[in-house]
XYZ file of C-alpha atoms in Angstrom:
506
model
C 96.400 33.515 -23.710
C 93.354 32.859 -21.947
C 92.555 31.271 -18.691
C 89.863 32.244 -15.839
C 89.014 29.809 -12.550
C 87.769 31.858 -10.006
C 91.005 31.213 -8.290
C 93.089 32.067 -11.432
C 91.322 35.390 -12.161
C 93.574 37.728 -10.845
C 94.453 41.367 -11.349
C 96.810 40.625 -14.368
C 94.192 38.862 -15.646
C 91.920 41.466 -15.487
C 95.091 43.435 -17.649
C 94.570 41.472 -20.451
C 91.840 40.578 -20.731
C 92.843 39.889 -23.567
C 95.078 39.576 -23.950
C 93.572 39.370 -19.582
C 94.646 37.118 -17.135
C 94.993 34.555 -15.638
C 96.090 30.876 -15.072
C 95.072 28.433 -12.577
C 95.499 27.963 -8.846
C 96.233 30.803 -6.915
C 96.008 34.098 -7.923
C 98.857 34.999 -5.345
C 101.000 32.742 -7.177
C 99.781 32.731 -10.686
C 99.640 36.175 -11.989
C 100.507 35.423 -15.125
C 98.411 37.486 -18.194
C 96.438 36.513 -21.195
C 96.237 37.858 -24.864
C 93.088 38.395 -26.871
C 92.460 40.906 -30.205
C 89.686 42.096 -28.696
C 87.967 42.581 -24.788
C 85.790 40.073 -24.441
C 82.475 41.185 -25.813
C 79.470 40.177 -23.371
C 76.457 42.382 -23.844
C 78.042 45.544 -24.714
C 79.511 46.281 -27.681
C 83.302 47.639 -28.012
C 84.362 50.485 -30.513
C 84.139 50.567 -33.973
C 82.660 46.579 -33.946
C 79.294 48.056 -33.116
C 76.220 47.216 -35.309
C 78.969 45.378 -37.566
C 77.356 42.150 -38.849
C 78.678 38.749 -39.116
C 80.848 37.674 -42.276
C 80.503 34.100 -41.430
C 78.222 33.455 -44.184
C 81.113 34.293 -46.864
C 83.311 31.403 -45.428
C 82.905 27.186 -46.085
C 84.090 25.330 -43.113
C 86.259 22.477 -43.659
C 88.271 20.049 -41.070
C 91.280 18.630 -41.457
C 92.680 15.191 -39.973
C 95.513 16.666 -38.100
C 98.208 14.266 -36.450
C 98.157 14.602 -32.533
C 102.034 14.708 -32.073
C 104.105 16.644 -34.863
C 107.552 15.631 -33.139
C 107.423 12.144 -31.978
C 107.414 8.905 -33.358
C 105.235 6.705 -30.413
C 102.214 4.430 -31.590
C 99.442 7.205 -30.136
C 101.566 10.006 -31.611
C 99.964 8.860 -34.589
C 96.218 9.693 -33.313
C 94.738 12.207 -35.347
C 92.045 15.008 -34.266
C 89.839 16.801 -36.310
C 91.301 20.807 -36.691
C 89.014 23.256 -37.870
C 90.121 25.778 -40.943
C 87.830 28.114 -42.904
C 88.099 29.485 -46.592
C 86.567 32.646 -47.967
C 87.159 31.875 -51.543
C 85.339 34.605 -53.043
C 88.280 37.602 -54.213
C 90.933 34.132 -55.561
C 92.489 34.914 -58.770
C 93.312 30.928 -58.765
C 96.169 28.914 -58.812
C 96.956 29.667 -62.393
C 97.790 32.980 -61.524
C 99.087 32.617 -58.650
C 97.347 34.847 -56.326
C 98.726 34.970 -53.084
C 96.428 33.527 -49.753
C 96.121 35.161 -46.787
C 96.325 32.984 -43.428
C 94.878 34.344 -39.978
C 96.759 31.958 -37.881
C 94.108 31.408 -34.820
C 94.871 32.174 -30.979
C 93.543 31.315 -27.620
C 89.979 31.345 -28.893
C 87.583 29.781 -31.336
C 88.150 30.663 -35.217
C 84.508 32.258 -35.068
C 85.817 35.445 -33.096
C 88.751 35.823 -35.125
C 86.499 36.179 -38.488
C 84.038 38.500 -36.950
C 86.464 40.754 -35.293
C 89.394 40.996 -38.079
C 89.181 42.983 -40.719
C 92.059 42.895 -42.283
C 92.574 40.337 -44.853
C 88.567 40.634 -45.726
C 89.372 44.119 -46.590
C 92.515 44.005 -48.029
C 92.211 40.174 -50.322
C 90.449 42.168 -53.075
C 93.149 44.126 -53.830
C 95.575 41.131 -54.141
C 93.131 38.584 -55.504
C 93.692 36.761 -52.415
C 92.475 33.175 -51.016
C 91.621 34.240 -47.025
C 91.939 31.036 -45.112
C 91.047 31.259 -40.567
C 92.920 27.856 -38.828
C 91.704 27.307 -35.761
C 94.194 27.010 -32.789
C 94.635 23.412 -31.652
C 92.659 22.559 -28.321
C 90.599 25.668 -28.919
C 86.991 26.150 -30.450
C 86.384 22.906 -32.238
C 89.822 21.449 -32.971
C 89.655 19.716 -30.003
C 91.999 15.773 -29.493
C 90.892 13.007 -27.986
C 87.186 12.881 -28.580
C 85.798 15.542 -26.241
C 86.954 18.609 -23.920
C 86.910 16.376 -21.169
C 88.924 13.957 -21.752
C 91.407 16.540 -23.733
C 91.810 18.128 -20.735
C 92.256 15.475 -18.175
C 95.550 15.923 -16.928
C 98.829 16.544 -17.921
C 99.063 12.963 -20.018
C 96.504 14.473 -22.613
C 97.592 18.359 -22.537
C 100.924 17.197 -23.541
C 100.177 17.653 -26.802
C 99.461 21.606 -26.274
C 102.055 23.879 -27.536
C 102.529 26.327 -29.700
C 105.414 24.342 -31.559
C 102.730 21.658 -32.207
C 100.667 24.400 -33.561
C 102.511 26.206 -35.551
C 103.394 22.496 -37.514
C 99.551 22.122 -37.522
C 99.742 25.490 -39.221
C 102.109 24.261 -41.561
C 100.388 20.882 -42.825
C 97.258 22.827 -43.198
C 98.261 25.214 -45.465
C 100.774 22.778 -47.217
C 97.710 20.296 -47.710
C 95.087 23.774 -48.974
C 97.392 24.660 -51.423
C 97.991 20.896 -52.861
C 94.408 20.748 -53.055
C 93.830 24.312 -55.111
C 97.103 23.267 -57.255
C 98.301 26.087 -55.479
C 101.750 25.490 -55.060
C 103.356 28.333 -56.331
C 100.715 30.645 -54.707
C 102.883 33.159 -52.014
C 101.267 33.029 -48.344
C 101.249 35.777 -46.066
C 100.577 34.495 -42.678
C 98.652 36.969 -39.986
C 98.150 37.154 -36.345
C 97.220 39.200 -33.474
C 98.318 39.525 -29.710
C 99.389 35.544 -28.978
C 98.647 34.585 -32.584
C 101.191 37.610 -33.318
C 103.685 36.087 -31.744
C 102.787 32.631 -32.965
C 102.427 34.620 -37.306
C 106.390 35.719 -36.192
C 107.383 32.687 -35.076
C 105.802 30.854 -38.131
C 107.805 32.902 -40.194
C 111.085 32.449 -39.087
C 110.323 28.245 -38.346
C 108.559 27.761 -41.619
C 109.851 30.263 -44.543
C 109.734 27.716 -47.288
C 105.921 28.014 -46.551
C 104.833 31.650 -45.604
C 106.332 34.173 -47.765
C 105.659 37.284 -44.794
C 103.970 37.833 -41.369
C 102.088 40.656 -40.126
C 102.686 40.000 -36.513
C 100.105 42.742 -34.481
C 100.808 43.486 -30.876
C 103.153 40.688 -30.538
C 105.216 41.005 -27.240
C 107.536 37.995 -28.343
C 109.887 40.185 -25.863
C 107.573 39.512 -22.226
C 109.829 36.265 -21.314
C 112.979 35.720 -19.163
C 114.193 39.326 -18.006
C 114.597 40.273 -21.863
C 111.272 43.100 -20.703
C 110.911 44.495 -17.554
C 108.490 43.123 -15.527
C 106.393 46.052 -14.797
C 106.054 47.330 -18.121
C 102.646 46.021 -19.440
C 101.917 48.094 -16.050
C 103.920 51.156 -16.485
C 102.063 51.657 -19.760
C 98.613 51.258 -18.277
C 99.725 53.895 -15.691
C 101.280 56.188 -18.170
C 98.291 56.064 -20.745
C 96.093 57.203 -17.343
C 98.591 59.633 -16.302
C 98.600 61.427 -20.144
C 94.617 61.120 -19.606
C 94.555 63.418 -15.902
C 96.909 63.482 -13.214
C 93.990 64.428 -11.328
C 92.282 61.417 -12.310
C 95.974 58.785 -11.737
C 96.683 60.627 -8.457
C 93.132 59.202 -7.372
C 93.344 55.819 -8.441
C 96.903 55.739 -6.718
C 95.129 56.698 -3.452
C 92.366 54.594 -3.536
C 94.253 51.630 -3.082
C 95.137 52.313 0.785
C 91.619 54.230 0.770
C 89.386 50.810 0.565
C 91.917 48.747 2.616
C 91.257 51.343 5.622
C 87.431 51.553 4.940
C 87.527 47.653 4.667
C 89.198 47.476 7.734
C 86.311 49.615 9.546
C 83.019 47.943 11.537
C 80.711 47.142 8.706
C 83.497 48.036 6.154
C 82.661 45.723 3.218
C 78.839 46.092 3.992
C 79.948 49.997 3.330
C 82.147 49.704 0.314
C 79.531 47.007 -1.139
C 76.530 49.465 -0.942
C 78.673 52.291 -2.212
C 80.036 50.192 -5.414
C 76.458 49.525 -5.821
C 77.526 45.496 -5.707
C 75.473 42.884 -7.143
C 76.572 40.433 -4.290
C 78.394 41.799 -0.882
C 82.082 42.017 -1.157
C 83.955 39.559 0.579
C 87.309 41.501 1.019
C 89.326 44.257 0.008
C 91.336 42.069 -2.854
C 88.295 41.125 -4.288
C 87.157 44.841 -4.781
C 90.788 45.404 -5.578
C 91.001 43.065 -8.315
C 88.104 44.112 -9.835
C 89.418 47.816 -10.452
C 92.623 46.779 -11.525
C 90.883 44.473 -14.421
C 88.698 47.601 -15.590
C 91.560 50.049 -15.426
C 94.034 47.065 -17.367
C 90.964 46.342 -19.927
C 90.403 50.173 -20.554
C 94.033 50.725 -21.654
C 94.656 47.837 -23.663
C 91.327 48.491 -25.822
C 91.102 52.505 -25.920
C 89.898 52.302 -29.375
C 89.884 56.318 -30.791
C 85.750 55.693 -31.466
C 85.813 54.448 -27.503
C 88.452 55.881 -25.593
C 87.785 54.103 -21.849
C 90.695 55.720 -20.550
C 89.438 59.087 -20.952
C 85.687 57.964 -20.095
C 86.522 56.604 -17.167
C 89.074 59.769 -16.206
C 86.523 62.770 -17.046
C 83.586 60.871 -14.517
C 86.528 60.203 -11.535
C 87.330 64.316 -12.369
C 84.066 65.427 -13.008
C 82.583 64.514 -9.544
C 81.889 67.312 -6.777
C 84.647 69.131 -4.926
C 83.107 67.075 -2.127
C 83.375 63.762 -3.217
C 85.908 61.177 -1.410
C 88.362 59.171 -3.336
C 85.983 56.232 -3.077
C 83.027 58.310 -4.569
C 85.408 59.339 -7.390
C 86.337 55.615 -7.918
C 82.738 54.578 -7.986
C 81.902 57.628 -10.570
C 84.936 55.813 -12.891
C 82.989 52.267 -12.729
C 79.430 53.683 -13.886
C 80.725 55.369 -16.483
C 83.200 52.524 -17.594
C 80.565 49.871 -17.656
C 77.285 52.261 -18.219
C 74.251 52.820 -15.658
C 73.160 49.755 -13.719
C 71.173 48.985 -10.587
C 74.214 46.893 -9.877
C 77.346 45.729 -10.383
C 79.250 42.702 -10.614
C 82.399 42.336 -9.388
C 82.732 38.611 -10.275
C 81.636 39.485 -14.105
C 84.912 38.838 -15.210
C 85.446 35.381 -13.504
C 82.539 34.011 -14.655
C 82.940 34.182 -18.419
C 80.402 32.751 -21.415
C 81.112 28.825 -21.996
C 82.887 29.604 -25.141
C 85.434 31.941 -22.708
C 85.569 28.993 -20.425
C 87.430 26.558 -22.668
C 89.736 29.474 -23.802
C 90.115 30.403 -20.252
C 91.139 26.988 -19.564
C 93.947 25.986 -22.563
C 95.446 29.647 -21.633
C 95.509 28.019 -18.076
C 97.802 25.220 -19.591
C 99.860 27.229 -21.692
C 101.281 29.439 -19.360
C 101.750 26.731 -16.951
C 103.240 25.134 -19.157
C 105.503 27.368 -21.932
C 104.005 30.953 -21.941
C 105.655 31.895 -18.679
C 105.670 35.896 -18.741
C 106.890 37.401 -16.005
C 104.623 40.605 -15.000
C 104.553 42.356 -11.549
C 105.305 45.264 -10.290
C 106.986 47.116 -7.341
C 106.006 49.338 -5.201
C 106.429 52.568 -6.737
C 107.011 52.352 -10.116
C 103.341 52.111 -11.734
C 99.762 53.351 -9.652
C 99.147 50.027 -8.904
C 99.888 48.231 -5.281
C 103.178 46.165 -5.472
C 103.213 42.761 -6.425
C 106.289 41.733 -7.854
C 106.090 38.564 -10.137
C 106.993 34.992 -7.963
C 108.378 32.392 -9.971
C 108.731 29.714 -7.278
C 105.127 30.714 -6.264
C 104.205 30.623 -9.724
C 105.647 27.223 -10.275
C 104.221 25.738 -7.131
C 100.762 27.143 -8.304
C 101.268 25.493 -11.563
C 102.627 22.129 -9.527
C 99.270 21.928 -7.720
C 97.126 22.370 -10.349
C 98.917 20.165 -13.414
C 101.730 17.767 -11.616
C 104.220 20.065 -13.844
C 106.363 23.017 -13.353
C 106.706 25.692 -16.186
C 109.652 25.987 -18.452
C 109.970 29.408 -18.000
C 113.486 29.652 -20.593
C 111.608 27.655 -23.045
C 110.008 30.632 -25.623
C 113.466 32.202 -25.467
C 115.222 28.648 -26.776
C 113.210 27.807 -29.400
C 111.955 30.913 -30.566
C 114.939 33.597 -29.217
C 113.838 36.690 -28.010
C 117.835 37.900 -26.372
C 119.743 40.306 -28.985
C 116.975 40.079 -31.424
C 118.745 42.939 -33.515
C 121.450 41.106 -33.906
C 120.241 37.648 -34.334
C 117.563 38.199 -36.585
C 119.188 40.873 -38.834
C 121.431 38.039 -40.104
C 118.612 35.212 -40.842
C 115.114 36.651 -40.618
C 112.975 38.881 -43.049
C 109.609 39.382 -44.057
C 107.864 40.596 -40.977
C 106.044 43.542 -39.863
C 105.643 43.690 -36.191
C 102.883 46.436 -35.817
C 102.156 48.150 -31.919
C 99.803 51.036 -30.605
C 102.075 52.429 -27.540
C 98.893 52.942 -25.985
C 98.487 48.629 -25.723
C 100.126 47.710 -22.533
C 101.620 44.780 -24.380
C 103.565 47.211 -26.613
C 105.955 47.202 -24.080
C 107.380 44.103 -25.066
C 106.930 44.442 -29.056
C 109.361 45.125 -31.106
C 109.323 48.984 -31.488
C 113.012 49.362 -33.598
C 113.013 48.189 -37.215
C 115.745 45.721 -37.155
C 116.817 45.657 -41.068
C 114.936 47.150 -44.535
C 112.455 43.324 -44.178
C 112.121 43.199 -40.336
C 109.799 46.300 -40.219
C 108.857 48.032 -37.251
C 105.655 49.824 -37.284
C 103.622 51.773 -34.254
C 101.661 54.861 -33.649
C 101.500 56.444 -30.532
C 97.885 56.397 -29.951
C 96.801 52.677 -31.284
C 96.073 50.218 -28.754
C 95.896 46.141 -28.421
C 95.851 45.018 -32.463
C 94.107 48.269 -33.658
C 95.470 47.584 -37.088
C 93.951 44.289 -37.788
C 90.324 44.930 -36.345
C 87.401 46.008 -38.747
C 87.823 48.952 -39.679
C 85.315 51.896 -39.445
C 84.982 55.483 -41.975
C 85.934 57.465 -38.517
C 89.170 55.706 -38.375
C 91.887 58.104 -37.813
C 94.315 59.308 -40.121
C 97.157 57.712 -38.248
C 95.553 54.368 -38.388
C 94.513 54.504 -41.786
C 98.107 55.260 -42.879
C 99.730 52.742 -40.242
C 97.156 50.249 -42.238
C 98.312 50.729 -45.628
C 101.672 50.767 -45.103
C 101.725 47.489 -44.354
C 99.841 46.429 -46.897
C 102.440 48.896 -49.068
C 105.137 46.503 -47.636
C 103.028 43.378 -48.157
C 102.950 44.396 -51.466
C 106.693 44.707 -52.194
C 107.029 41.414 -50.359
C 104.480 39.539 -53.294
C 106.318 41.496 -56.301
C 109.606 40.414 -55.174
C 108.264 37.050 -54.996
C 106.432 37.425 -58.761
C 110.336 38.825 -60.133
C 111.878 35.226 -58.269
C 109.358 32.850 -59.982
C 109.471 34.570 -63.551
C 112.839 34.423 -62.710
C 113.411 31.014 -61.973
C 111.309 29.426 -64.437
């Protein structure tokens, strides 16, 4: 989910950045987070994606006259928009045999980031023969309505048309329309996504099983709406992944909270703080400094990659200060080591994102003002952050202001379901692997309980945000190796099965 005005960027959003946070207005009342696979990249490089080159050159680009309005019958619902798709056709066994294709079905963000920073159907379609196919996420990247960004994003008339119902049917035509084409009918498709796109690979599943055979469904908290999750526990994670780091180290974040609202509140306070933080610009208040930390600390979590553990980076420089350094000292150590040596640092970095982040900033913005209402806060004792409980009426106000519409905030849970998922989906789902890292934040609400022998469960304690679908690197773990190929072990069984029911049936 993906959204960042100045005003928007809040501490939540800062969480996610990824997936990190936030919407529009107010950051008082719109503390809402964002997904994304991967932090947001900048100038430094993240993990085992270092040094890895682009594969963009293996994949034809192709657009595809997509119908504005999937559910509606009115004269402009008719208005079409060119969607962006991609095709790496080189490991196809062909329709005549069948081989299965592999979908990445595309997030908050342009198709480009999703084929240089996943890994996984590249380096699994050999072994299936598979056709690897990237669909870009309508009002994202290039697969923009109406003509231009601008007038897409307009107002409320034009972002109408921006849900993830509507996408997941442009999903479906897409593929329907690839695989009349290739003669591909009979072809099984396995349909994969990561943070919001995991949610959206699930969801696509269960909507549309005449059309995608399986879903691998990566750090997928399709349980963050209505009170189904508690809303401090992307938070409590955060805390407890800093907590397993050093107690040391969480016992001095906890205090430095109250520590920079009493220096702030000193003669010359934020002249003091700024010159210790070594800020690019002077600090304006507290929050702002406040924010700030609580992004890094949120970011660090969600992407500890095992080649690149931030947690632990940032823990051993806050411990391995002087016996005389003050909490703030300690705090400062934590963001030079977190963001490497600099002869400053700025704290606005995060709200003022690339132009590519921009746009994605802005349709997250929409979406959970609109139908990705997840409720996060916190209280005042339960994580090592300051309290600040999630506000729905605040929330929808801040969503009033800035769009003329209030959030549905029951609407993921009605058309989707999310309440007694055991029980529901035992009876009518199959086919998907929801995969979590208990170290991602977000894991807190995935789906952590296998709920029959085809709605597989699948985490390791130490992954983080969509570990399992990244690149992957020779000093991968063991325990992300073998979380890795069991799903494609299950993937497999899922394309067999399918093989036995054709030969079968014909």
């Amino acid at each position: 989910m993906a959204i960042h005005r100045a005003s928007v960027h809040s501490i939540h959003w800062r969480c996610l950045l990824l997936l990190l946070l936030l919407t529009c207005v107010s950051t008082a009342a719109m503390k809402t987070p964002r997904l994304r696979v991967m932090r947001r990249m900048k100038d430094r490089k993240v993990g085992d994606m270092a040094g890895t080159p682009s594969p963009k050159a293996d994949y034809n680009v192709y657009y595809y006259n997509q119908t504005l309005d999937h559910f509606n019958y009115r004269p402009e619902s008719y208005t079409t928009f060119q969607q962006k798709y991609v095709i790496n056709s080189n490991y196809w066994g062909g329709a005549n045999s069948s081989a299965p294709i592999f979908v990445y079905l595309g997030d908050e963000s342009a198709i480009d980031d999703d084929i240089r920073t996943t890994g996984f159907l590249s380096e699994n379609a050999p072994k299936f023969n598979a056709l690897i196919v990237f669909i870009e996420h309508r009002y994202y990247g290039k697969s923009v309505p109406f003509g231009s960004r601008d007038e897409a994003f307009r107002d409320a008339s034009t972002l109408g048309y921006f849900s993830s119902s509507q996408a997941l049917a442009d999903y479906a035509e897409i593929i329907l329309a690839i695989k009349k084409n290739l003669s591909a009918e009979r072809s099984p498709v396995i349909v994969v996504g990561g943070s919001y796109g995991g949610m959206l690979a699930a969801w696509f599943r269960l909507k549309y099983p005449h059309i995608a055979l399986g879903a691998l469904a990566s750090s997928a908290p399709i349980l963050y709406f209505d009170d189904i999750t508690p809303q401090d526990g992307y938070y409590s994670v955060v805390t407890k992944d800093f907590r397993d780091a050093s107690e040391s180290c969480y016992n001095t974040i906890r205090q430095s909270w109250s520590e920079i609202d009493r220096v702030s509140s000193e003669p010359n306070g934020l002249s003091i703080l700024s010159k210790q933080f070594m800020t690019c610009n002077p600090i304006t208040s507290a929050s702002q400094l406040k924010d700030y930390l609580e992004y890094m600390y949120c970011e660090a979590a969600q992407y500890a990659f095992p080649s690149d553990d931030s947690v632990l980076k940032i823990c051993n420089a806050i411990d391995g200060t002087s016996n005389n350094t003050d909490i703030i000292g300690k705090v400062v150590a934590g963001v030079v080591s977190y963001n490497g040596n600099s002869s400053c640092y700025d704290l606005n970095a995060s709200n003022n994102p690339s132009d590519s982040d921009e746009e994605t900033d802005d349709g997250w913005d929409w979406q959970t003002c609109s139908e990705m209402v997840m409720p996060m806060g916190r209280g005042s004792n339960d994580t090592m952050f300051e309290a600040a409980p999630f506000d729905l009426e605040a929330f929808i106000q801040g969503c009033k202001s800035a769009y003329s519409v209030s959030p549905r905030p029951h609407w993921i849970t009605t058309q989707f379901g999310g309440h007694d998922i055991k029980l529901i989906l035992e009876r009518f789902g199959s086919n998907i692997i929801f995969s979590n890292g208990l170290r991602d934040p977000y894991s807190s609400a995935g789906v952590l309980t296998s709920i029959s022998d085809s709605l597989l469960a699948i985490y390791t304690n130490e992954g983080c945000h969509c570990l399992d679908i990244v690149q992957s690197s020779p000093d991968d773990p063991n325990w992300l190796v073998m979380q890795r190929r069991r799903e494609i072990e299950i993937i497999s069984d899922w394309i067999k099965q399918y093989y036995a029911d054709l030969a079968a049936n014909h």
